[in-house]
Short mmCIF file of N, CA and C in Angstrom, two decimals:
data_model
loop_
_atom_site.label_atom_id
_atom_site.label_comp_id
_atom_site.label_asym_id
_atom_site.label_seq_id
_atom_site.Cartn_x
_atom_site.Cartn_y
_atom_site.Cartn_z
N MET A 250 5.66 -20.33 -12.65
CA MET A 250 4.62 -19.77 -13.04
C MET A 250 5.12 -18.77 -13.84
N SER A 251 5.26 -18.85 -15.53
CA SER A 251 4.93 -17.77 -15.90
C SER A 251 4.29 -16.73 -16.15
N ASP A 252 3.21 -16.64 -15.30
CA ASP A 252 2.06 -15.34 -15.71
C ASP A 252 2.48 -14.62 -13.92
N VAL A 253 3.70 -14.42 -13.06
CA VAL A 253 4.32 -14.04 -12.32
C VAL A 253 5.06 -13.30 -12.49
N ARG A 254 5.33 -12.05 -12.10
CA ARG A 254 6.37 -10.94 -11.81
C ARG A 254 6.38 -10.29 -10.73
N ARG A 255 7.31 -9.77 -10.27
CA ARG A 255 8.06 -9.56 -8.98
C ARG A 255 8.90 -8.38 -9.04
N VAL A 256 8.68 -7.38 -8.84
CA VAL A 256 9.36 -6.06 -8.40
C VAL A 256 9.87 -5.96 -7.13
N GLN A 257 10.91 -4.88 -6.99
CA GLN A 257 12.03 -4.80 -5.56
C GLN A 257 11.51 -3.56 -5.43
N SER A 258 11.95 -2.64 -4.36
CA SER A 258 11.36 -1.33 -4.50
C SER A 258 12.70 -1.09 -3.76
N GLY A 259 13.82 -1.71 -3.72
CA GLY A 259 14.95 -1.65 -2.93
C GLY A 259 14.99 -0.99 -1.37
N SER A 260 13.85 -1.72 -0.89
CA SER A 260 13.60 -1.52 0.53
C SER A 260 15.13 -2.67 1.30
N PRO A 261 15.44 -1.95 2.98
CA PRO A 261 16.51 -3.24 3.20
C PRO A 261 15.56 -3.96 3.62
N TRP A 262 14.55 -4.36 4.09
CA TRP A 262 13.79 -5.60 4.25
C TRP A 262 13.42 -6.50 3.60
N GLU A 263 13.42 -5.97 2.40
CA GLU A 263 13.34 -6.78 1.14
C GLU A 263 14.18 -8.20 1.34
N ASP A 264 15.57 -7.82 1.60
CA ASP A 264 16.95 -8.64 1.23
C ASP A 264 16.67 -9.81 2.68
N THR A 265 16.69 -8.64 3.78
CA THR A 265 16.69 -9.27 5.15
C THR A 265 15.70 -10.42 5.14
N ILE A 266 14.27 -10.15 4.48
CA ILE A 266 12.83 -11.08 4.72
C ILE A 266 13.15 -12.27 4.03
N GLY A 267 13.06 -11.60 2.61
CA GLY A 267 12.95 -12.47 1.26
C GLY A 267 12.05 -12.08 0.92
N PHE A 268 11.43 -10.92 0.25
CA PHE A 268 10.20 -10.85 -0.27
C PHE A 268 10.22 -9.66 -1.07
N ALA A 269 9.32 -9.37 -2.34
CA ALA A 269 9.33 -8.90 -3.18
C ALA A 269 8.10 -7.20 -2.94
N ARG A 270 8.62 -6.58 -3.34
CA ARG A 270 7.75 -5.23 -2.53
C ARG A 270 5.95 -6.01 -3.46
N ALA A 271 6.12 -6.11 -4.90
CA ALA A 271 4.86 -6.29 -5.74
C ALA A 271 5.14 -7.55 -6.05
N VAL A 272 3.67 -8.66 -6.58
CA VAL A 272 4.09 -9.11 -7.12
C VAL A 272 2.80 -9.19 -8.01
N ALA A 273 2.99 -9.76 -9.93
CA ALA A 273 1.54 -9.64 -10.23
C ALA A 273 1.93 -10.86 -10.71
N ALA A 274 0.49 -11.55 -10.45
CA ALA A 274 -0.16 -12.85 -11.09
C ALA A 274 -1.29 -12.74 -11.08
N GLY A 275 -1.38 -12.99 -13.00
CA GLY A 275 -2.46 -12.79 -13.62
C GLY A 275 -3.02 -11.64 -13.83
N ASP A 276 -4.62 -11.43 -13.33
CA ASP A 276 -4.80 -10.04 -13.29
C ASP A 276 -4.63 -9.19 -12.20
N HIS A 277 -3.53 -10.12 -11.13
CA HIS A 277 -3.97 -9.42 -9.68
C HIS A 277 -2.39 -9.38 -9.26
N VAL A 278 -2.44 -7.82 -8.85
CA VAL A 278 -1.15 -7.48 -8.33
C VAL A 278 -1.18 -7.21 -6.51
N HIS A 279 -0.48 -7.78 -5.91
CA HIS A 279 -0.18 -7.83 -4.75
C HIS A 279 0.69 -6.43 -4.26
N VAL A 280 0.31 -5.83 -3.26
CA VAL A 280 1.93 -4.84 -2.73
C VAL A 280 1.98 -5.48 -1.44
N ALA A 281 3.02 -5.75 -1.14
CA ALA A 281 3.41 -6.06 0.13
C ALA A 281 3.45 -5.06 1.38
N GLY A 282 3.09 -5.08 2.57
CA GLY A 282 3.13 -4.43 3.46
C GLY A 282 4.41 -3.09 3.13
N THR A 283 3.80 -1.72 3.34
CA THR A 283 4.77 -0.95 2.86
C THR A 283 4.46 0.06 3.66
N THR A 284 5.78 1.09 3.98
CA THR A 284 6.21 1.84 5.15
C THR A 284 6.11 3.17 4.96
N PRO A 285 6.63 4.28 5.74
CA PRO A 285 6.26 5.69 4.87
C PRO A 285 8.45 5.85 4.73
N PHE A 286 9.12 5.12 4.20
CA PHE A 286 10.38 5.07 4.55
C PHE A 286 10.89 5.38 2.56
N ARG A 287 11.74 5.79 2.87
CA ARG A 287 12.11 5.79 1.55
C ARG A 287 13.45 5.72 1.51
N GLY A 288 14.22 4.51 1.09
CA GLY A 288 15.40 4.59 1.19
C GLY A 288 15.52 4.18 3.10
N THR A 289 16.27 4.82 3.64
CA THR A 289 16.63 4.76 5.18
C THR A 289 16.07 6.10 5.72
N VAL A 290 15.61 6.93 4.98
CA VAL A 290 14.82 7.91 5.70
C VAL A 290 13.70 7.88 5.89
N LEU A 291 12.61 8.07 7.34
CA LEU A 291 11.55 8.22 7.58
C LEU A 291 10.87 9.10 7.10
N TYR A 292 9.48 8.84 6.48
CA TYR A 292 8.62 10.57 6.36
C TYR A 292 7.93 10.55 6.98
N GLY A 293 7.57 11.90 8.00
CA GLY A 293 6.51 12.40 8.74
C GLY A 293 6.07 11.40 10.41
N GLU A 294 7.88 11.62 10.75
CA GLU A 294 7.85 11.15 12.14
C GLU A 294 6.68 11.84 12.81
N GLY A 295 6.17 11.13 13.91
CA GLY A 295 5.17 11.47 14.20
C GLY A 295 4.01 11.77 13.94
N ASP A 296 3.42 11.66 12.63
CA ASP A 296 2.50 12.92 11.67
C ASP A 296 1.94 11.34 10.83
N PRO A 297 0.92 10.37 11.64
CA PRO A 297 -0.14 10.01 11.04
C PRO A 297 -0.46 10.24 9.67
N TYR A 298 -0.91 10.98 9.76
CA TYR A 298 -1.73 11.79 8.33
C TYR A 298 -0.50 11.49 7.19
N GLU A 299 1.04 12.18 7.49
CA GLU A 299 1.91 12.36 6.08
C GLU A 299 2.60 11.04 6.10
N GLN A 300 2.72 10.08 7.27
CA GLN A 300 3.06 8.38 6.88
C GLN A 300 2.12 7.31 6.08
N ALA A 301 0.91 8.03 6.61
CA ALA A 301 0.06 7.65 5.34
C ALA A 301 0.35 7.74 4.30
N LYS A 302 0.07 8.91 3.90
CA LYS A 302 0.33 9.38 2.29
C LYS A 302 1.42 8.75 1.58
N VAL A 303 2.65 8.87 2.32
CA VAL A 303 3.81 8.36 1.96
C VAL A 303 3.62 6.92 1.72
N ALA A 304 3.57 6.16 2.65
CA ALA A 304 3.50 4.76 2.71
C ALA A 304 2.43 4.65 1.35
N PHE A 305 1.37 4.89 1.27
CA PHE A 305 0.38 4.82 -0.22
C PHE A 305 1.12 5.14 -1.29
N SER A 306 1.31 6.28 -1.19
CA SER A 306 2.35 6.65 -2.45
C SER A 306 3.39 6.13 -2.73
N ASN A 307 4.12 5.13 -1.70
CA ASN A 307 5.45 4.16 -2.22
C ASN A 307 4.48 3.00 -2.75
N ALA A 308 3.52 2.41 -1.88
CA ALA A 308 2.59 1.17 -2.85
C ALA A 308 2.14 1.68 -4.06
N LEU A 309 2.09 3.08 -4.32
CA LEU A 309 1.37 3.24 -5.82
C LEU A 309 2.31 3.53 -6.76
N ALA A 310 3.95 3.41 -6.15
CA ALA A 310 4.77 3.74 -6.97
C ALA A 310 5.40 2.08 -7.37
N ALA A 311 5.10 1.19 -6.46
CA ALA A 311 5.28 -0.47 -7.16
C ALA A 311 4.00 -0.38 -8.27
N LEU A 312 2.56 0.45 -8.33
CA LEU A 312 1.85 -0.71 -9.00
C LEU A 312 2.31 0.37 -10.11
N ALA A 313 2.92 1.13 -10.33
CA ALA A 313 3.16 1.97 -11.35
C ALA A 313 4.22 1.13 -12.33
N GLU A 314 5.01 0.38 -11.59
CA GLU A 314 5.57 -0.72 -12.39
C GLU A 314 4.94 -1.69 -13.45
N PHE A 315 3.61 -1.59 -13.08
CA PHE A 315 3.23 -2.84 -13.73
C PHE A 315 2.37 -1.84 -14.53
N GLY A 316 2.41 -0.72 -14.41
CA GLY A 316 1.17 0.15 -15.37
C GLY A 316 0.03 0.92 -15.00
N LEU A 317 0.04 0.67 -13.75
CA LEU A 317 -1.28 0.95 -13.25
C LEU A 317 -1.25 2.02 -12.25
N GLY A 318 -2.39 2.56 -11.67
CA GLY A 318 -2.49 3.84 -10.62
C GLY A 318 -3.61 3.08 -9.62
N ALA A 319 -4.03 4.24 -8.86
CA ALA A 319 -4.72 4.56 -7.55
C ALA A 319 -6.65 3.59 -8.03
N ASP A 320 -6.68 4.10 -9.40
CA ASP A 320 -7.97 3.70 -10.00
C ASP A 320 -8.20 2.11 -9.84
N SER A 321 -6.96 1.50 -10.00
CA SER A 321 -6.88 0.12 -10.11
C SER A 321 -6.79 -0.91 -8.69
N VAL A 322 -6.93 -0.22 -7.87
CA VAL A 322 -7.22 -0.35 -6.31
C VAL A 322 -8.12 -0.92 -5.91
N VAL A 323 -8.47 -2.64 -5.57
CA VAL A 323 -9.71 -2.81 -4.98
C VAL A 323 -9.61 -3.45 -3.64
N ARG A 324 -8.31 -3.36 -3.43
CA ARG A 324 -8.49 -3.62 -1.32
C ARG A 324 -7.26 -2.61 -0.88
N THR A 325 -7.66 -2.25 0.49
CA THR A 325 -6.38 -1.41 0.95
C THR A 325 -6.31 -2.18 2.38
N ARG A 326 -4.98 -2.16 2.99
CA ARG A 326 -5.12 -2.51 4.50
C ARG A 326 -4.45 -1.20 5.19
N MET A 327 -4.66 -0.66 6.23
CA MET A 327 -3.80 0.18 7.28
C MET A 327 -3.49 -0.64 8.67
N TYR A 328 -2.33 -0.63 8.93
CA TYR A 328 -2.09 -1.37 9.88
C TYR A 328 -1.88 -0.10 11.10
N LEU A 329 -2.49 0.30 12.32
CA LEU A 329 -1.65 1.82 12.87
C LEU A 329 -1.59 1.44 14.34
N THR A 330 -0.43 1.91 14.69
CA THR A 330 -0.19 1.59 16.10
C THR A 330 -0.85 2.35 17.23
N HIS A 331 -2.02 2.95 17.20
CA HIS A 331 -2.06 3.76 17.51
C HIS A 331 -4.11 4.36 17.48
N ALA A 332 -4.76 3.81 18.03
CA ALA A 332 -6.29 4.07 17.57
C ALA A 332 -6.88 5.29 17.68
N ARG A 333 -5.80 6.20 17.96
CA ARG A 333 -5.83 7.68 17.64
C ARG A 333 -5.55 8.27 16.61
N ASP A 334 -4.94 7.81 15.87
CA ASP A 334 -4.57 7.76 14.62
C ASP A 334 -5.67 7.73 13.36
N ILE A 335 -6.54 6.72 14.19
CA ILE A 335 -7.41 6.43 12.94
C ILE A 335 -7.91 7.52 11.64
N ASP A 336 -8.12 9.14 12.34
CA ASP A 336 -8.87 9.56 11.83
C ASP A 336 -7.87 10.36 10.74
N GLU A 337 -6.90 10.71 11.18
CA GLU A 337 -5.56 11.36 10.21
C GLU A 337 -5.03 10.32 9.28
N ALA A 338 -4.87 8.82 9.04
CA ALA A 338 -4.98 7.65 8.28
C ALA A 338 -5.72 7.64 7.52
N SER A 339 -7.33 7.68 7.86
CA SER A 339 -8.35 7.47 7.26
C SER A 339 -8.19 8.62 6.28
N ARG A 340 -8.20 10.04 6.59
CA ARG A 340 -7.94 10.93 5.48
C ARG A 340 -7.65 11.01 4.82
N ALA A 341 -6.02 10.74 4.79
CA ALA A 341 -4.52 9.95 3.67
C ALA A 341 -5.63 8.89 2.75
N HIS A 342 -5.98 7.95 2.80
CA HIS A 342 -6.81 6.97 2.52
C HIS A 342 -8.11 7.48 1.54
N LYS A 343 -8.61 8.17 1.73
CA LYS A 343 -9.97 8.84 1.16
C LYS A 343 -9.54 9.88 0.34
N GLU A 344 -8.71 10.67 0.50
CA GLU A 344 -7.61 11.72 -0.46
C GLU A 344 -7.50 11.01 -1.62
N LEU A 345 -6.65 9.50 -1.29
CA LEU A 345 -6.60 8.85 -2.52
C LEU A 345 -7.23 7.68 -3.12
N PHE A 346 -7.90 7.70 -2.67
CA PHE A 346 -8.93 6.41 -2.67
C PHE A 346 -10.59 6.70 -2.66
N GLY A 347 -10.98 7.72 -2.36
CA GLY A 347 -12.16 8.23 -2.13
C GLY A 347 -13.21 8.26 -3.76
N ALA A 348 -12.21 8.17 -4.29
CA ALA A 348 -13.38 8.16 -5.89
C ALA A 348 -13.18 6.66 -6.33
N VAL A 349 -12.17 6.13 -5.73
CA VAL A 349 -11.82 4.25 -6.34
C VAL A 349 -13.00 3.60 -5.03
N ARG A 350 -13.43 3.92 -4.14
CA ARG A 350 -13.55 2.81 -2.86
C ARG A 350 -13.15 1.49 -3.39
N PRO A 351 -11.82 1.66 -2.73
CA PRO A 351 -11.80 -0.26 -2.73
C PRO A 351 -12.22 -0.77 -1.54
N ALA A 352 -12.34 -2.65 -1.09
CA ALA A 352 -12.63 -2.92 -0.16
C ALA A 352 -11.44 -2.38 0.73
N ALA A 353 -11.55 -2.19 2.03
CA ALA A 353 -10.51 -1.64 3.29
C ALA A 353 -10.44 -2.00 4.24
N THR A 354 -9.58 -2.44 5.17
CA THR A 354 -9.44 -2.88 6.16
C THR A 354 -8.22 -2.14 7.33
N LEU A 355 -8.76 -1.81 8.25
CA LEU A 355 -8.27 -0.61 8.88
C LEU A 355 -7.81 -1.57 10.54
N VAL A 356 -6.86 -1.80 10.95
CA VAL A 356 -5.85 -2.73 12.21
C VAL A 356 -5.51 -2.22 12.83
N ILE A 357 -5.87 -2.03 14.25
CA ILE A 357 -4.62 -1.54 15.34
C ILE A 357 -3.54 -2.79 15.66
N VAL A 358 -2.58 -2.21 15.81
CA VAL A 358 -1.74 -3.08 15.50
C VAL A 358 -0.53 -3.26 17.47
N SER A 359 0.28 -3.47 17.96
CA SER A 359 0.77 -3.48 19.10
C SER A 359 2.36 -2.77 18.55
N GLY A 360 2.56 -3.04 17.32
CA GLY A 360 3.85 -2.62 16.81
C GLY A 360 4.35 -2.71 15.61
N LEU A 361 5.60 -2.03 14.87
CA LEU A 361 5.60 -2.56 14.04
C LEU A 361 7.06 -2.16 13.81
N ILE A 362 7.59 -2.25 12.69
CA ILE A 362 9.37 -3.01 12.33
C ILE A 362 10.26 -2.23 13.11
N ASP A 363 9.96 -0.49 12.89
CA ASP A 363 10.85 0.38 13.68
C ASP A 363 9.63 0.95 14.40
N PRO A 364 9.70 1.39 15.94
CA PRO A 364 9.23 1.72 16.39
C PRO A 364 8.38 3.24 15.95
N ARG A 365 9.13 3.92 15.15
CA ARG A 365 8.61 5.22 14.77
C ARG A 365 7.62 5.33 13.92
N MET A 366 7.39 4.25 13.30
CA MET A 366 6.63 3.93 12.46
C MET A 366 4.72 3.96 13.15
N LEU A 367 4.41 4.74 12.70
CA LEU A 367 2.54 4.38 13.00
C LEU A 367 1.89 3.90 12.21
N VAL A 368 1.89 3.87 10.69
CA VAL A 368 1.55 3.21 9.41
C VAL A 368 2.47 2.38 8.58
N GLU A 369 1.42 1.52 8.40
CA GLU A 369 1.98 0.54 7.64
C GLU A 369 0.67 0.13 6.36
N VAL A 370 0.93 0.00 5.18
CA VAL A 370 -0.15 -0.58 4.36
C VAL A 370 0.04 -1.14 2.96
N GLU A 371 -1.23 -1.87 2.83
CA GLU A 371 -0.88 -2.75 1.82
C GLU A 371 -1.99 -2.70 0.91
N VAL A 372 -1.87 -2.86 -0.62
CA VAL A 372 -2.81 -2.55 -1.32
C VAL A 372 -2.82 -3.94 -2.72
N ASP A 373 -3.78 -4.02 -3.07
CA ASP A 373 -4.27 -5.36 -4.40
C ASP A 373 -4.78 -4.37 -5.03
N ALA A 374 -4.48 -5.02 -6.45
CA ALA A 374 -4.74 -4.03 -7.48
C ALA A 374 -5.45 -4.95 -9.02
N TYR A 375 -6.26 -4.92 -9.53
CA TYR A 375 -6.67 -5.78 -10.32
C TYR A 375 -6.64 -4.97 -11.96
N ARG A 376 -5.98 -5.69 -13.01
CA ARG A 376 -6.07 -5.17 -14.08
C ARG A 376 -6.28 -6.20 -15.02
N GLY A 377 -7.99 -6.16 -15.00
CA GLY A 377 -8.36 -7.07 -15.49
C GLY A 377 -8.96 -6.35 -17.00
N ALA A 378 -10.29 -6.56 -16.52
CA ALA A 378 -11.35 -5.66 -17.42
C ALA A 378 -11.04 -4.07 -17.93
N PRO A 379 -10.73 -3.95 -18.90
CA PRO A 379 -10.79 -3.06 -19.74
C PRO A 379 -11.49 -1.81 -19.60
N GLU A 380 -11.15 -0.54 -19.26
CA GLU A 380 -12.40 0.47 -18.46
C GLU A 380 -13.13 0.45 -20.14
N GLY A 381 -14.27 0.61 -18.81
CA GLY A 381 -15.92 0.63 -19.80
C GLY A 381 -16.48 -0.50 -20.69
N ALA A 382 -15.33 -1.74 -20.18
CA ALA A 382 -16.34 -2.65 -20.51
C ALA A 382 -17.59 -3.14 -19.31
N PRO A 383 -18.44 -3.25 -19.97
CA PRO A 383 -19.29 -3.80 -18.94
C PRO A 383 -19.23 -5.07 -17.68
N GLU A 384 -19.92 -4.85 -16.35
CA GLU A 384 -19.77 -5.53 -15.49
C GLU A 384 -20.06 -7.47 -15.97
N GLY A 385 -18.74 -7.99 -16.04
CA GLY A 385 -19.41 -9.53 -16.25
C GLY A 385 -19.32 -9.86 -17.96
N ALA A 386 -18.72 -8.44 -18.53
CA ALA A 386 -18.43 -9.11 -20.57
C ALA A 386 -16.84 -9.64 -20.35
N PRO A 387 -17.49 -10.35 -21.00
CA PRO A 387 -15.79 -10.82 -21.44
C PRO A 387 -14.52 -10.08 -22.14
N GLU A 388 -13.76 -9.88 -22.08
CA GLU A 388 -12.81 -9.25 -22.13
C GLU A 388 -11.74 -9.43 -23.30
#
């Protein structure tokens, strides 16, 4: 498929598992599960707010490879290991996406790939209609 482009972030899990950090297919960009790690360093250990901020920041860095930012995000998913962290992870989400209002899912899971991680996120973006184009108008 010639209209598909993939970017890597350097995460050690990309090679181990065999995935790309983000994949653009046509007007859609999908960012894989993204954690609060940068290289081998976990940011915000024990702090769900900081982990969510870093994980979303990492996901947005992948979108930037396609020239996109938070305003292009149409869907987010947050995976938390504890229900007690909903408010803090949600606070980080709202700071980044409150004006954008993407469709969002929040799921409590039994664990993540590293037991110190409290949060993992995914984002989907759309790069179709130019800004200011009326909804449903041809591009």
